């Protein structure tokens, strides 16, 4: 472990550095992202890479990234990473699917209240010296219906909080999900949109979700409804949303993500068609930007990277088969990442047999193109075994762990 080096970009919380260094990893940490050429030049000699949403890792990057064992995405989304290319090179990718769910869910609920009471406008007016003690267009959220589109970790949390506010909660997801509390599933996006006073989006960026809230979907929402998007900027057609707001079809919106966002976390000159519209809340992609979330994310991903390095655990990987082999006292563990073709396990077992080692435990899991094997042996012949594994034509990675 002492020889392992990690490069952390984009001002990842120091708790990640502390955790990895406590595991014997040498860590370098930068407060910015790097373009592909600069990153490849800087990455030489590093085994782990930590990024957030602004660093893009293309197929070409993985073809050139020598010696890289794993990537940690210190965020929820992994659309900035060419996952299939990483898999082909035997590079595991981990993310943080749980750590900022509460932060995003709380912000969504705060925005719902702000929109319902038109608080953003009142704050602006008061700062201009304008006293407007009026109730026109202000509402309670109790008894209103919220539609959650995408009922994953964040969406389900929003549902729990919204129900606690006395709201009726419906949701739509392309996969069957277990409802929390009294939340009710809807069979189609249209059914959810037409019933709701508030629509909150919590979907990943995929070809299926790109532009999913366009002119037709926005006009399907009920007159005077509100839209909240804290998911991905590509999900909403901003021009169509702007038009729906200007024409009064929608009463307000809260948007935290945009189709194009500045590369730097601090910059000026941002422009959007949604600026200066009444009862519209615009925030700079800060749904998960709380101290608590960043600490949790830093810890969650650092732990996943460490468990992969030390024990070969891929239970939370987004591109590897899910494998976690319990520790066997006195064993010597090796891992093998290989192409998913017939005969690999036979060849690996033959290598172990030739070393006159006994297999104490092993787990093999595969997906379409890749196989992942963890194997515990009774003898410290790991170096010889790994060297022989690397000579097999279908081996991607062979590594001795302990």
Tab-separated table of N, CA, C and O in Angstrom, residues 56 79 205 210-211 229 231-239 241 255-262 270-274 285:
chain	number	residue	atom	x	y	z
A	56	UNK	N	-13.713	15.400	-17.228
A	56	UNK	CA	-14.262	14.416	-18.158
A	56	UNK	C	-13.172	13.417	-18.548
A	56	UNK	O	-12.073	13.797	-18.963
A	79	UNK	N	-21.737	10.296	-15.593
A	79	UNK	CA	-21.866	10.498	-17.036
A	79	UNK	C	-20.631	11.175	-17.632
A	79	UNK	O	-20.442	11.179	-18.855
A	205	UNK	N	-28.395	11.571	-16.145
A	205	UNK	CA	-28.227	12.015	-17.529
A	205	UNK	C	-27.982	10.798	-18.410
A	205	UNK	O	-26.938	10.155	-18.340
A	210	UNK	N	-32.453	12.931	-21.795
A	210	UNK	CA	-32.062	14.185	-22.434
A	210	UNK	C	-33.283	14.860	-23.063
A	210	UNK	O	-33.962	14.292	-23.900
A	211	UNK	N	-33.572	16.074	-22.612
A	211	UNK	CA	-34.707	16.818	-23.135
A	211	UNK	C	-36.055	16.220	-22.778
A	211	UNK	O	-37.051	16.505	-23.445
A	229	UNK	N	-35.778	21.455	-10.793
A	229	UNK	CA	-34.790	20.544	-11.394
A	229	UNK	C	-33.468	20.654	-10.657
A	229	UNK	O	-32.748	21.644	-10.772
A	231	UNK	N	-31.434	17.799	-10.892
A	231	UNK	CA	-30.839	16.550	-11.386
A	231	UNK	C	-29.711	16.834	-12.367
A	231	UNK	O	-28.555	16.959	-11.968
A	232	UNK	N	-30.036	16.983	-13.647
A	232	UNK	CA	-29.044	17.250	-14.676
A	232	UNK	C	-29.561	18.318	-15.626
A	232	UNK	O	-30.751	18.357	-15.946
A	233	UNK	N	-28.656	19.170	-16.104
A	233	UNK	CA	-29.052	20.296	-16.931
A	233	UNK	C	-29.622	19.914	-18.275
A	233	UNK	O	-30.372	20.683	-18.882
A	234	UNK	N	-29.283	18.722	-18.762
A	234	UNK	CA	-29.754	18.292	-20.077
A	234	UNK	C	-31.197	17.810	-20.062
A	234	UNK	O	-31.783	17.569	-21.118
A	235	UNK	N	-31.792	17.682	-18.886
A	235	UNK	CA	-33.121	17.084	-18.765
A	235	UNK	C	-34.229	18.046	-19.204
A	235	UNK	O	-35.252	17.629	-19.748
A	236	UNK	N	-34.032	19.352	-19.005
A	236	UNK	CA	-35.068	20.345	-19.270
A	236	UNK	C	-34.683	21.214	-20.464
A	236	UNK	O	-33.547	21.689	-20.556
A	237	UNK	N	-35.632	21.426	-21.368
A	237	UNK	CA	-35.458	22.382	-22.463
A	237	UNK	C	-35.657	23.783	-21.887
A	237	UNK	O	-36.784	24.203	-21.618
A	238	UNK	N	-34.565	24.494	-21.670
A	238	UNK	CA	-34.610	25.776	-20.974
A	238	UNK	C	-35.428	26.808	-21.739
A	238	UNK	O	-36.178	27.605	-21.145
A	239	UNK	N	-35.322	26.833	-23.054
A	239	UNK	CA	-36.086	27.796	-23.850
A	239	UNK	C	-37.584	27.560	-23.698
A	239	UNK	O	-38.369	28.508	-23.541
A	241	UNK	N	-39.048	26.089	-21.172
A	241	UNK	CA	-39.404	26.444	-19.800
A	241	UNK	C	-39.555	27.947	-19.658
A	241	UNK	O	-40.516	28.437	-19.035
A	255	UNK	N	-34.276	26.069	-10.549
A	255	UNK	CA	-33.340	25.343	-11.409
A	255	UNK	C	-31.937	25.439	-10.814
A	255	UNK	O	-31.402	26.538	-10.616
A	256	UNK	N	-31.343	24.289	-10.543
A	256	UNK	CA	-30.007	24.228	-9.951
A	256	UNK	C	-28.953	23.757	-10.949
A	256	UNK	O	-27.759	23.882	-10.685
A	257	UNK	N	-29.382	23.195	-12.077
A	257	UNK	CA	-28.459	22.628	-13.067
A	257	UNK	C	-28.821	23.153	-14.454
A	257	UNK	O	-29.988	23.408	-14.745
A	258	UNK	N	-27.822	23.281	-15.318
A	258	UNK	CA	-28.020	23.938	-16.604
A	258	UNK	C	-27.311	23.155	-17.713
A	258	UNK	O	-26.328	22.448	-17.455
A	259	UNK	N	-27.795	23.287	-18.957
A	259	UNK	CA	-27.171	22.552	-20.067
A	259	UNK	C	-25.692	22.870	-20.229
A	259	UNK	O	-24.892	22.003	-20.564
A	260	UNK	N	-25.334	24.122	-19.998
A	260	UNK	CA	-23.933	24.524	-20.047
A	260	UNK	C	-23.605	25.271	-18.766
A	260	UNK	O	-24.277	26.235	-18.415
A	261	UNK	N	-22.573	24.804	-18.077
A	261	UNK	CA	-22.171	25.412	-16.819
A	261	UNK	C	-20.706	25.825	-16.889
A	261	UNK	O	-19.910	25.184	-17.573
A	262	UNK	N	-20.332	26.899	-16.196
A	262	UNK	CA	-18.929	27.333	-16.194
A	262	UNK	C	-18.007	26.237	-15.687
A	262	UNK	O	-18.381	25.439	-14.817
A	270	UNK	N	-22.270	34.429	-16.278
A	270	UNK	CA	-23.228	33.363	-16.581
A	270	UNK	C	-24.506	33.966	-17.163
A	270	UNK	O	-25.027	34.962	-16.671
A	271	UNK	N	-25.032	33.342	-18.217
A	271	UNK	CA	-26.223	33.843	-18.901
A	271	UNK	C	-27.210	32.693	-19.086
A	271	UNK	O	-26.823	31.582	-19.452
A	272	UNK	N	-28.499	32.972	-18.815
A	272	UNK	CA	-29.559	31.983	-19.016
A	272	UNK	C	-30.845	32.697	-19.394
A	272	UNK	O	-31.126	33.792	-18.892
A	273	UNK	N	-31.673	32.092	-20.256
A	273	UNK	CA	-32.984	32.660	-20.583
A	273	UNK	C	-33.908	32.752	-19.373
A	273	UNK	O	-34.946	33.420	-19.441
A	274	UNK	N	-33.562	32.100	-18.280
A	274	UNK	CA	-34.413	32.102	-17.091
A	274	UNK	C	-34.108	33.258	-16.143
A	274	UNK	O	-34.821	33.446	-15.151
A	285	UNK	N	-25.725	24.975	-9.204
A	285	UNK	CA	-25.414	23.553	-9.029
A	285	UNK	C	-24.887	23.275	-7.614
A	285	UNK	O	-23.811	22.687	-7.433
